[in-house]
Structure formats: structure tokens, C-alpha cells
PDB file of C-alpha atoms (C1' of nucleotides) in Angstrom:
ATOM      1  CA  MET A   1      14.560  -6.540  12.558  1.00 33.00           C
ATOM      2  CA  LEU A   2      13.755  -3.540  11.076  1.00 34.00           C
ATOM      3  CA  ALA A   3      12.868  -1.565  13.579  1.00 36.00           C
ATOM      4  CA  LEU A   4       9.944   0.936  13.267  1.00 41.00           C
ATOM      5  CA  SER A   5      11.357   4.043  15.140  1.00 36.00           C
ATOM      6  CA  GLY A   6       9.427   6.759  14.184  1.00 37.00           C
ATOM      7  CA  PRO A   7       8.383   9.686  15.738  1.00 37.00           C
ATOM      8  CA  ALA A   8       5.129   8.274  15.201  1.00 36.00           C
ATOM      9  CA  SER A   9       5.540   4.436  15.824  1.00 37.00           C
ATOM     10  CA  ALA A  10       7.837   5.488  19.216  1.00 34.00           C
ATOM     11  CA  ARG A  11       4.946   6.754  20.507  1.00 30.00           C
ATOM     12  CA  THR A  12       2.320   3.962  19.451  1.00 33.00           C
ATOM     13  CA  PRO A  13       2.811   1.233  22.592  1.00 31.00           C
ATOM     14  CA  THR A  14       3.047  -2.038  21.632  1.00 30.00           C
ATOM     15  CA  PRO A  15      -0.328  -3.442  21.710  1.00 30.00           C
ATOM     16  CA  ILE A  16      -0.809  -6.660  24.516  1.00 25.00           C
ATOM     17  CA  TYR A  17      -2.661  -9.587  23.282  1.00 26.00           C
ATOM     18  CA  ASP A  18      -3.633 -12.161  25.508  1.00 27.00           C
ATOM     19  CA  SER A  19      -7.157 -14.158  25.235  1.00 27.00           C
ATOM     20  CA  SER A  20      -9.215 -11.030  26.969  1.00 28.00           C
ATOM     21  CA  ALA A  21      -7.393  -8.948  24.201  1.00 32.00           C
ATOM     22  CA  LEU A  22      -9.588 -11.464  21.660  1.00 29.00           C
ATOM     23  CA  LEU A  23     -12.633 -10.842  23.432  1.00 28.00           C
ATOM     24  CA  THR A  24     -13.003  -7.593  23.855  1.00 36.00           C
ATOM     25  CA  PRO A  25     -12.306  -5.409  21.218  1.00 40.00           C
ATOM     26  CA  GLN A  26      -9.172  -3.057  22.554  1.00 39.00           C
ATOM     27  CA  PRO A  27     -10.107   1.165  22.788  1.00 43.00           C
ATOM     28  CA  THR A  28      -8.493   2.329  19.203  1.00 49.00           C
ATOM     29  CA  SER A  29      -5.024   2.651  18.375  1.00 88.00           C
ATOM     30  CA  PHE A  30      -6.193   5.101  15.992  1.00 95.00           C
ATOM     31  CA  SER A  31      -6.968   7.529  18.817  1.00 94.00           C
ATOM     32  CA  GLN A  32      -3.213   7.843  18.458  1.00 94.00           C
ATOM     33  CA  CYS A  33      -2.924   8.544  15.215  1.00 95.00           C
ATOM     34  CA  PRO A  34      -6.231  11.121  14.328  1.00 97.00           C
ATOM     35  CA  GLN A  35      -3.768  13.106  12.033  1.00 97.00           C
ATOM     36  CA  PHE A  36      -4.976  10.559   8.443  1.00 98.00           C
ATOM     37  CA  PHE A  37      -8.832  10.651   8.627  1.00 98.00           C
ATOM     38  CA  ALA A  38     -10.452  12.821   7.093  1.00 98.00           C
ATOM     39  CA  ARG A  39     -12.187  15.520  10.993  1.00 97.00           C
ATOM     40  CA  GLY A  40     -10.005  12.776  12.705  1.00 97.00           C
ATOM     41  CA  SER A  41     -12.724  10.646  11.865  1.00 96.00           C
ATOM     42  CA  PRO A  42     -11.276   6.350  10.986  1.00 97.00           C
ATOM     43  CA  PRO A  43     -13.833   5.021   8.492  1.00 97.00           C
ATOM     44  CA  ALA A  44     -16.830   3.031  10.620  1.00 91.00           C
ATOM     45  CA  ALA A  45     -16.272  -0.788   9.793  1.00 83.00           C
ATOM     46  CA  PRO A  46     -18.576  -3.315  11.528  1.00 80.00           C
ATOM     47  CA  PRO A  47     -16.735  -5.219  14.221  1.00 82.00           C
ATOM     48  CA  ALA A  48     -15.160  -8.563  13.814  1.00 91.00           C
ATOM     49  CA  PRO A  49     -12.715 -10.157  15.428  1.00 93.00           C
ATOM     50  CA  ARG A  50      -8.770  -9.807  15.105  1.00 95.00           C
ATOM     51  CA  ARG A  51      -8.378  -6.337  13.275  1.00 95.00           C
ATOM     52  CA  ARG A  52      -5.944  -4.144  14.277  1.00 94.00           C
ATOM     53  CA  GLU A  53      -4.869  -1.309  14.611  1.00 95.00           C
ATOM     54  CA  LEU A  54      -1.357   0.806  13.145  1.00 95.00           C
ATOM     55  CA  CYS A  55      -0.285   3.690  13.454  1.00 94.00           C
ATOM     56  CA  TYR A  56       3.073   4.007  11.410  1.00 94.00           C
ATOM     57  CA  GLU A  57       5.100   7.138  10.348  1.00 93.00           C
ATOM     58  CA  ALA A  58       2.964   8.319   7.172  1.00 95.00           C
ATOM     59  CA  PHE A  59      -0.157   6.448   6.576  1.00 96.00           C
ATOM     60  CA  ALA A  60      -2.064   3.960   9.751  1.00 97.00           C
ATOM     61  CA  VAL A  61      -3.744   0.393   8.477  1.00 96.00           C
ATOM     62  CA  LEU A  62      -6.895  -1.873   9.913  1.00 97.00           C
ATOM     63  CA  HIS A  63      -5.004  -5.004   9.845  1.00 97.00           C
ATOM     64  CA  ASP A  64      -6.893  -8.335   9.101  1.00 97.00           C
ATOM     65  CA  GLY A  65      -5.428 -11.302  10.916  1.00 97.00           C
ATOM     66  CA  VAL A  66      -8.314 -13.669   8.339  1.00 96.00           C
ATOM     67  CA  SER A  67      -6.723 -12.090   5.440  1.00 97.00           C
ATOM     68  CA  ARG A  68      -2.952 -12.074   6.513  1.00 97.00           C
ATOM     69  CA  THR A  69      -3.698  -8.364   4.718  1.00 97.00           C
ATOM     70  CA  PRO A  70      -4.276  -4.441   6.427  1.00 97.00           C
ATOM     71  CA  LEU A  71      -8.429  -3.613   5.887  1.00 97.00           C
ATOM     72  CA  TYR A  72      -7.222  -0.676   4.265  1.00 98.00           C
ATOM     73  CA  VAL A  73      -4.670   2.171   5.303  1.00 97.00           C
ATOM     74  CA  ALA A  74      -5.146   5.168   5.379  1.00 98.00           C
ATOM     75  CA  GLN A  75      -2.848   8.269   4.821  1.00 98.00           C
ATOM     76  CA  ARG A  76      -3.432  12.315   4.517  1.00 98.00           C
ATOM     77  CA  LEU A  77      -1.230  13.485   1.328  1.00 98.00           C
ATOM     78  CA  THR A  78      -0.535  17.105   0.830  1.00 97.00           C
ATOM     79  CA  ARG A  79       1.878  19.568  -2.040  1.00 96.00           C
ATOM     80  CA  ARG A  80       4.426  20.155   0.340  1.00 95.00           C
ATOM     81  CA  SER A  81       4.474  15.906   1.061  1.00 96.00           C
ATOM     82  CA  ILE A  82       4.515  14.395  -1.871  1.00 96.00           C
ATOM     83  CA  GLU A  83       6.787  17.047  -2.403  1.00 93.00           C
ATOM     84  CA  ASP A  84       9.239  15.138   0.070  1.00 90.00           C
ATOM     85  CA  ALA A  85       8.346  12.140  -1.118  1.00 91.00           C
ATOM     86  CA  ASP A  86      11.700  11.801  -2.576  1.00 87.00           C
ATOM     87  CA  GLU A  87      13.134   8.951  -0.541  1.00 88.00           C
ATOM     88  CA  ARG A  88      15.474   6.166  -2.993  1.00 89.00           C
ATOM     89  CA  ARG A  89      13.606   2.899  -2.498  1.00 91.00           C
ATOM     90  CA  ALA A  90      13.984   1.199   0.496  1.00 90.00           C
ATOM     91  CA  ASP A  91      13.003  -2.388  -0.903  1.00 91.00           C
ATOM     92  CA  ARG A  92      13.564  -4.481   2.311  1.00 92.00           C
ATOM     93  CA  PHE A  93      10.365  -6.027   2.803  1.00 94.00           C
ATOM     94  CA  PHE A  94       9.076  -6.690   6.559  1.00 94.00           C
ATOM     95  CA  ALA A  95       6.502  -8.716   8.338  1.00 94.00           C
ATOM     96  CA  ASP A  96       5.258  -7.028  11.353  1.00 92.00           C
ATOM     97  CA  ALA A  97       6.502  -8.286  14.658  1.00 89.00           C
ATOM     98  CA  ARG A  98       3.913  -5.887  15.869  1.00 90.00           C
ATOM     99  CA  LEU A  99       1.056  -8.055  14.829  1.00 92.00           C
ATOM    100  CA  PRO A 100       1.135 -11.742  16.446  1.00 92.00           C
ATOM    101  CA  SER A 101       2.185 -14.566  14.251  1.00 90.00           C
ATOM    102  CA  GLY A 102      -1.043 -16.135  13.536  1.00 92.00           C
ATOM    103  CA  GLU A 103      -2.798 -13.040  12.393  1.00 95.00           C
ATOM    104  CA  ARG A 104       0.545 -11.840   9.600  1.00 95.00           C
ATOM    105  CA  ALA A 105       1.637 -12.218   6.386  1.00 95.00           C
ATOM    106  CA  GLU A 106       5.811 -13.816   6.672  1.00 94.00           C
ATOM    107  CA  LEU A 107       7.994 -13.016   3.286  1.00 94.00           C
ATOM    108  CA  ASP A 108       8.074 -16.658   2.360  1.00 94.00           C
ATOM    109  CA  ASP A 109       3.661 -16.300   2.254  1.00 95.00           C
ATOM    110  CA  TYR A 110       5.653 -14.709  -1.060  1.00 95.00           C
ATOM    111  CA  LYS A 111       8.175 -15.578  -1.993  1.00 94.00           C
ATOM    112  CA  ARG A 112       6.813 -17.883  -5.443  1.00 89.00           C
ATOM    113  CA  SER A 113       4.349 -17.139  -5.058  1.00 93.00           C
ATOM    114  CA  GLY A 114       3.449 -15.344  -8.410  1.00 93.00           C
ATOM    115  CA  TYR A 115       1.434 -12.668  -6.422  1.00 95.00           C
ATOM    116  CA  SER A 116       3.902  -9.037  -6.001  1.00 96.00           C
ATOM    117  CA  ARG A 117       4.052  -7.587  -3.108  1.00 96.00           C
ATOM    118  CA  GLY A 118       1.999  -4.729  -3.955  1.00 97.00           C
ATOM    119  CA  HIS A 119       2.098  -1.385  -1.544  1.00 97.00           C
ATOM    120  CA  MET A 120      -1.438  -0.519  -0.819  1.00 97.00           C
ATOM    121  CA  ALA A 121       0.769   2.986   0.932  1.00 97.00           C
ATOM    122  CA  PRO A 122       2.841   3.365  -1.797  1.00 97.00           C
ATOM    123  CA  ALA A 123       6.320   3.759  -1.309  1.00 96.00           C
ATOM    124  CA  GLY A 124       6.354   6.212  -4.125  1.00 96.00           C
ATOM    125  CA  ASP A 125       4.172   8.785  -1.074  1.00 96.00           C
ATOM    126  CA  MET A 126       6.884   8.654   1.390  1.00 95.00           C
ATOM    127  CA  PRO A 127       8.110  11.579   2.733  1.00 94.00           C
ATOM    128  CA  THR A 128      10.856  10.458   4.907  1.00 93.00           C
ATOM    129  CA  PRO A 129      13.331   7.795   4.720  1.00 91.00           C
ATOM    130  CA  THR A 130      11.789   6.423   8.335  1.00 91.00           C
ATOM    131  CA  ALA A 131       7.610   6.433   6.689  1.00 93.00           C
ATOM    132  CA  MET A 132       9.532   4.846   3.324  1.00 93.00           C
ATOM    133  CA  ALA A 133      11.180   2.145   5.110  1.00 93.00           C
ATOM    134  CA  GLN A 134       8.238   1.301   7.524  1.00 93.00           C
ATOM    135  CA  SER A 135       5.939   1.779   4.600  1.00 95.00           C
ATOM    136  CA  PHE A 136       7.578  -2.220   2.791  1.00 95.00           C
ATOM    137  CA  SER A 137       5.600  -4.179   6.397  1.00 95.00           C
ATOM    138  CA  LEU A 138       3.550  -6.698   5.202  1.00 96.00           C
ATOM    139  CA  ALA A 139       0.608  -5.514   7.497  1.00 96.00           C
ATOM    140  CA  ASN A 140       1.294  -2.835   4.312  1.00 96.00           C
ATOM    141  CA  MET A 141       1.026  -5.259   1.357  1.00 97.00           C
ATOM    142  CA  VAL A 142      -1.703  -7.875   0.102  1.00 97.00           C
ATOM    143  CA  PRO A 143      -0.509 -10.431  -2.932  1.00 96.00           C
ATOM    144  CA  GLN A 144      -1.770  -8.667  -6.825  1.00 96.00           C
ATOM    145  CA  ASN A 145      -0.687  -9.777 -10.230  1.00 96.00           C
ATOM    146  CA  ILE A 146       1.872  -8.526 -11.014  1.00 95.00           C
ATOM    147  CA  GLN A 147       0.844  -6.079 -14.398  1.00 95.00           C
ATOM    148  CA  HIS A 148      -1.692  -5.141 -11.965  1.00 96.00           C
ATOM    149  CA  ASN A 149       0.723  -3.561 -10.165  1.00 96.00           C
ATOM    150  CA  GLY A 150       3.570  -2.653 -12.179  1.00 95.00           C
ATOM    151  CA  GLY A 151       1.092  -1.275 -15.146  1.00 95.00           C
ATOM    152  CA  PRO A 152      -2.723   0.654 -14.028  1.00 96.00           C
ATOM    153  CA  TRP A 153      -2.067   0.439 -10.227  1.00 96.00           C
ATOM    154  CA  SER A 154       1.244   2.447 -10.701  1.00 96.00           C
ATOM    155  CA  LYS A 155      -0.323   4.376 -13.072  1.00 97.00           C
ATOM    156  CA  ILE A 156      -3.672   5.082 -10.601  1.00 97.00           C
ATOM    157  CA  GLU A 157      -1.131   5.483  -7.860  1.00 97.00           C
ATOM    158  CA  GLN A 158       1.262   8.206 -10.069  1.00 96.00           C
ATOM    159  CA  ASP A 159      -2.178  10.353 -11.107  1.00 97.00           C
ATOM    160  CA  THR A 160      -2.789  10.244  -7.310  1.00 97.00           C
ATOM    161  CA  ARG A 161       0.944  12.667  -6.533  1.00 97.00           C
ATOM    162  CA  GLN A 162       0.081  14.433  -9.247  1.00 97.00           C
ATOM    163  CA  TYR A 163      -3.058  15.300  -8.435  1.00 97.00           C
ATOM    164  CA  VAL A 164      -2.093  16.490  -5.089  1.00 97.00           C
ATOM    165  CA  LEU A 165       0.447  18.320  -6.450  1.00 96.00           C
ATOM    166  CA  ARG A 166      -1.819  20.091  -7.688  1.00 95.00           C
ATOM    167  CA  ALA A 167      -4.908  20.597  -5.032  1.00 96.00           C
ATOM    168  CA  LYS A 168      -5.210  23.442  -2.088  1.00 95.00           C
ATOM    169  CA  GLY A 169      -4.916  21.673   0.377  1.00 96.00           C
ATOM    170  CA  ASP A 170      -5.267  17.939   2.355  1.00 97.00           C
ATOM    171  CA  VAL A 171      -6.328  15.025   0.283  1.00 98.00           C
ATOM    172  CA  TYR A 172      -7.559  12.315   2.381  1.00 98.00           C
ATOM    173  CA  VAL A 173      -6.774   8.546   0.374  1.00 98.00           C
ATOM    174  CA  ILE A 174      -7.585   4.762   1.379  1.00 98.00           C
ATOM    175  CA  THR A 175      -6.682   1.837  -0.050  1.00 98.00           C
ATOM    176  CA  GLY A 176      -7.312  -1.879   0.166  1.00 97.00           C
ATOM    177  CA  PRO A 177      -8.394  -4.952  -1.054  1.00 97.00           C
ATOM    178  CA  VAL A 178     -11.721  -7.176  -1.286  1.00 97.00           C
ATOM    179  CA  PHE A 179     -12.776 -10.337  -1.028  1.00 97.00           C
ATOM    180  CA  THR A 180     -14.528 -13.153  -2.578  1.00 94.00           C
ATOM    181  CA  GLU A 181     -15.554 -16.079  -1.293  1.00 90.00           C
ATOM    182  CA  SER A 182     -13.497 -17.608  -4.093  1.00 84.00           C
ATOM    183  CA  SER A 183     -10.380 -15.346  -3.115  1.00 90.00           C
ATOM    184  CA  PRO A 184      -7.736 -17.694  -2.908  1.00 94.00           C
ATOM    185  CA  THR A 185      -4.819 -17.878  -0.588  1.00 96.00           C
ATOM    186  CA  ILE A 186      -0.880 -17.703  -0.948  1.00 95.00           C
ATOM    187  CA  GLY A 187       2.180 -19.001   1.548  1.00 94.00           C
ATOM    188  CA  ARG A 188       1.578 -21.875   4.987  1.00 93.00           C
ATOM    189  CA  ASN A 189      -0.230 -19.015   6.451  1.00 95.00           C
ATOM    190  CA  ALA A 190      -3.082 -18.848   4.279  1.00 95.00           C
ATOM    191  CA  VAL A 191      -2.470 -15.184   2.202  1.00 96.00           C
ATOM    192  CA  LYS A 192      -5.278 -14.267   1.043  1.00 97.00           C
ATOM    193  CA  VAL A 193      -5.489 -12.923  -2.182  1.00 97.00           C
ATOM    194  CA  PRO A 194      -7.902 -10.106  -3.173  1.00 97.00           C
ATOM    195  CA  THR A 195     -10.200 -10.192  -6.131  1.00 97.00           C
ATOM    196  CA  TYR A 196     -10.471  -6.764  -5.964  1.00 97.00           C
ATOM    197  CA  LEU A 197      -8.263  -2.715  -4.979  1.00 97.00           C
ATOM    198  CA  TYR A 198      -9.491   0.249  -4.419  1.00 98.00           C
ATOM    199  CA  LYS A 199      -8.097   3.472  -3.976  1.00 98.00           C
ATOM    200  CA  LEU A 200     -10.307   6.274  -2.587  1.00 98.00           C
ATOM    201  CA  VAL A 201      -9.421   9.365  -3.201  1.00 98.00           C
ATOM    202  CA  TYR A 202     -10.676  12.390  -1.028  1.00 98.00           C
ATOM    203  CA  ASP A 203      -9.952  16.278  -1.425  1.00 98.00           C
ATOM    204  CA  ALA A 204     -11.119  17.644   1.663  1.00 97.00           C
ATOM    205  CA  THR A 205     -11.105  21.083  -0.124  1.00 97.00           C
ATOM    206  CA  THR A 206     -12.905  20.790  -2.285  1.00 97.00           C
ATOM    207  CA  GLN A 207     -14.781  17.822  -0.595  1.00 96.00           C
ATOM    208  CA  ARG A 208     -14.998  16.066  -3.797  1.00 96.00           C
ATOM    209  CA  ALA A 209     -13.853  11.924  -3.233  1.00 97.00           C
ATOM    210  CA  TRP A 210     -13.321   9.481  -6.082  1.00 97.00           C
ATOM    211  CA  VAL A 211     -12.314   6.006  -6.106  1.00 97.00           C
ATOM    212  CA  HIS A 212     -10.542   3.707  -8.176  1.00 97.00           C
ATOM    213  CA  TRP A 213     -11.449   0.128  -8.589  1.00 97.00           C
ATOM    214  CA  GLN A 214      -9.460  -2.628  -9.970  1.00 97.00           C
ATOM    215  CA  ALA A 215      -9.946  -5.835 -10.966  1.00 97.00           C
ATOM    216  CA  ASN A 216      -6.795  -7.816  -9.599  1.00 96.00           C
ATOM    217  CA  ARG A 217      -5.779  -9.378 -12.343  1.00 95.00           C
ATOM    218  CA  GLU A 218      -4.075 -10.172 -15.824  1.00 93.00           C
ATOM    219  CA  GLY A 219      -5.233  -7.436 -17.982  1.00 93.00           C
ATOM    220  CA  GLU A 220      -6.814  -5.577 -16.311  1.00 94.00           C
ATOM    221  CA  ARG A 221      -6.339  -1.781 -17.582  1.00 95.00           C
ATOM    222  CA  VAL A 222      -7.014   1.362 -15.560  1.00 95.00           C
ATOM    223  CA  SER A 223     -10.744   1.699 -15.169  1.00 95.00           C
ATOM    224  CA  PRO A 224     -13.081   4.921 -15.003  1.00 96.00           C
ATOM    225  CA  PRO A 225     -13.520   5.347 -11.264  1.00 97.00           C
ATOM    226  CA  ILE A 226     -16.837   5.288  -8.969  1.00 97.00           C
ATOM    227  CA  SER A 227     -18.545   7.191  -6.924  1.00 97.00           C
ATOM    228  CA  TYR A 228     -18.368   7.346  -2.923  1.00 97.00           C
ATOM    229  CA  GLN A 229     -20.812   6.387  -2.005  1.00 97.00           C
ATOM    230  CA  GLU A 230     -20.262   3.064  -4.979  1.00 98.00           C
ATOM    231  CA  LEU A 231     -17.949   1.956  -3.098  1.00 97.00           C
ATOM    232  CA  VAL A 232     -19.271   2.146   0.443  1.00 97.00           C
ATOM    233  CA  LYS A 233     -22.423  -0.307  -1.236  1.00 97.00           C
ATOM    234  CA  ARG A 234     -19.508  -2.681  -2.643  1.00 97.00           C
ATOM    235  CA  THR A 235     -17.833  -2.892   1.489  1.00 96.00           C
ATOM    236  CA  GLY A 236     -20.048  -1.487   3.510  1.00 95.00           C
ATOM    237  CA  ILE A 237     -17.804   0.019   5.090  1.00 96.00           C
ATOM    238  CA  GLU A 238     -18.075   4.648   5.768  1.00 96.00           C
ATOM    239  CA  PHE A 239     -15.372   5.432   4.738  1.00 98.00           C
ATOM    240  CA  LEU A 240     -15.878   9.162   4.674  1.00 97.00           C
ATOM    241  CA  PRO A 241     -17.290  10.591   8.552  1.00 95.00           C
ATOM    242  CA  LYS A 242     -20.795  11.753   7.505  1.00 87.00           C
ATOM    243  CA  VAL A 243     -21.386  15.419   6.828  1.00 75.00           C
ATOM    244  CA  VAL A 244     -22.526  16.737  10.097  1.00 66.00           C
ATOM    245  CA  PRO A 245     -25.821  19.849   9.081  1.00 60.00           C
ATOM    246  CA  GLN A 246     -24.425  23.064   9.502  1.00 60.00           C
ATOM    247  CA  HIS A 247     -27.628  25.562  11.025  1.00 63.00           C
TER     248      HIS A 247
ATOM    249  C1'  DC B   1      13.896   5.602 -27.515  1.00 56.72           C
ATOM    250  C1'  DG B   2      16.105   5.935 -22.244  1.00 56.72           C
ATOM    251  C1'  DG B   3      13.760   7.285 -17.833  1.00 56.72           C
ATOM    252  C1'  DC B   4      11.168   5.248 -14.068  1.00 56.72           C
ATOM    253  C1'  DG B   5       8.520   3.327 -11.147  1.00 56.72           C
ATOM    254  C1'  DG B   6       6.375  -1.767  -9.708  1.00 56.72           C
ATOM    255  C1'  DG B   7       8.504  -4.700  -8.709  1.00 56.72           C
ATOM    256  C1'  DC B   8      11.524  -9.738  -9.217  1.00 56.72           C
ATOM    257  C1'  DA B   9      15.603 -13.318  -7.271  1.00 56.72           C
ATOM    258  C1'  DA B  10      20.213 -14.830  -6.832  1.00 56.72           C
ATOM    259  C1'  DT B  11      24.825 -13.548  -4.467  1.00 56.72           C
ATOM    260  C1'  DG B  12      28.416 -13.152  -2.011  1.00 56.72           C
TER     261       DG B  12
ATOM    262  C1'  DC C   1      21.438  -9.773   4.667  1.00 56.72           C
ATOM    263  C1'  DA C   2      23.075  -5.595   1.671  1.00 56.72           C
ATOM    264  C1'  DT C   3      23.927  -5.384  -3.096  1.00 56.72           C
ATOM    265  C1'  DT C   4      23.668  -5.709  -8.044  1.00 56.72           C
ATOM    266  C1'  DG C   5      20.832  -7.407 -12.488  1.00 56.72           C
ATOM    267  C1'  DC C   6      17.063  -8.246 -14.475  1.00 56.72           C
ATOM    268  C1'  DC C   7      11.961  -8.263 -15.860  1.00 56.72           C
ATOM    269  C1'  DC C   8       7.600  -4.710 -17.093  1.00 56.72           C
ATOM    270  C1'  DG C   9       4.917  -1.425 -18.213  1.00 56.72           C
ATOM    271  C1'  DC C  10       3.845   3.125 -18.513  1.00 56.72           C
ATOM    272  C1'  DC C  11       5.381   7.796 -20.687  1.00 56.72           C
ATOM    273  C1'  DG C  12       7.253  12.186 -22.833  1.00 56.72           C
TER     274       DG C  12
END
DNA sequence: CGGCGGGCAATG
DNA sequence: CATTGCCCGCCG
């Protein structure tokens, strides 16, 4: 078992799962890693059962036990963190033991599924060996078209890193899957295959945001970004805190 | 073309 | 379970 033994996760107690936990939402554990969210505010998603908040050393995951994937993964990137992102790729994927077995993807689900294990918070962003290892949690993965993952999506990840290298301050990135009624599943645990993937990039210094919205399929090219408001419309999730008018 | 970064699977 | 070789797409 690969220990999630980084400083951040060491401070994160393992959630207790019992019947009452399914009925009454637990207090947010994102409160223990607010640094990954703009102004410390996690996205406002409509409440739903079987959602778990997981903090890691360099990113935070809202996991969905129905799809057995993350719903979104949040990061804060800086020029410094990208300059530090020169770790050797760990390449050791693992099922995340902090999730109940019925809610999580297992390695066998992806094996010979025809889909790759696609990072939401990319391995290439990770600034420390611990963060690199943690990024291979299946709680950070969705079944992704192999060609799209290694091609256009990889390009978007690298473009994002290049942007951050030139940014003046904090850049918040939120990445996640979008499912449709017809979304297929893989493996015995029926891990849902996303129809679309998005990556929201928000530069807190300039207060500019843009969104990469890509179909999870063969032949998909890098599409022109869409607006933040369009992302909210398509997902129903308010990812960024509403700006409080100053006076 | 080679290097790099996203992966995969076979092998002891 | 770690190592190794391989595939693919993108870019300079």
C-alpha cells in the first residue's frame, strides 16, 4: 500500500464511514486544504450522496462514489511550483484506500479496458516526490481515450504549465469529467467513462478565467477555450467564489 | 528526426 | 512490486 504520508494528508484524518455518514453529510474536509481553492472557497456543487472530499499534498479531490471518479480536482499553481515540478514520473497507480471499496475504482477496472488512466491533476505538475506519488491515486483518474490523453489533453496540460511560468501570482486550476446518460462504464465496479473533460484555469492576479472543454474521444483536437460562465451553465457547478462588490 | 510527456504490458 | 521496453502524439 502506498502511504499517503505527506504533510497535508498526515493532517487529514481518515473519514469514518457508517450509515449515518451517508445520511448526514460530513463536515467538509476541504476545510483542511483551502489553499487549493480561490479565496479558500471550494466550488458550490449541488449536494449529493457518496461524495467524499480528499486532501492531498498538492491537490484536492471531490470524489463521487457513483461514477467512481473524481467530480473535480483542484490545484493552485505558481511559477515556483511549476519550476519545482521536475520529479521523476512515479507511474505506480493505486486504488485509494481512503474511499470505501464500494465507491472506488480498482486497478482491474482499467486493465485492458481500452481506456487510459487519465490524470486530472497531472503528474507533470507535481512539485515533490510525495505529491507525484499521490497523483497516481485512482481518485485522481478518469477513463480517458488513449489518443486524446496522450495528444491534445497533454498539450493543454503543458500549455497550462507554460502559462503559469509567466503568470505573476497564483493560478487556480480545476479539472474534471462530465458524464451523459449514455456514458459507458468499465470494469466490475462500473467506473463511468466521461463524455467530456474540462480544465478551468483562473489567474487570480488578472482575474481572468478560461476553460478547455474537450470531448473524450478519438480524433478530438484542441478546441478553442470556452468562457467560465459557459462552463457553469454546462455543469451546474459554481467553481469560483462570486465576487463580493467592493465599496 | 530525436526528445519529451501521456500512457501500456510483459517480465522476473 | 519494481524494472524494463514499447507505443503514440507533439514539438523544435
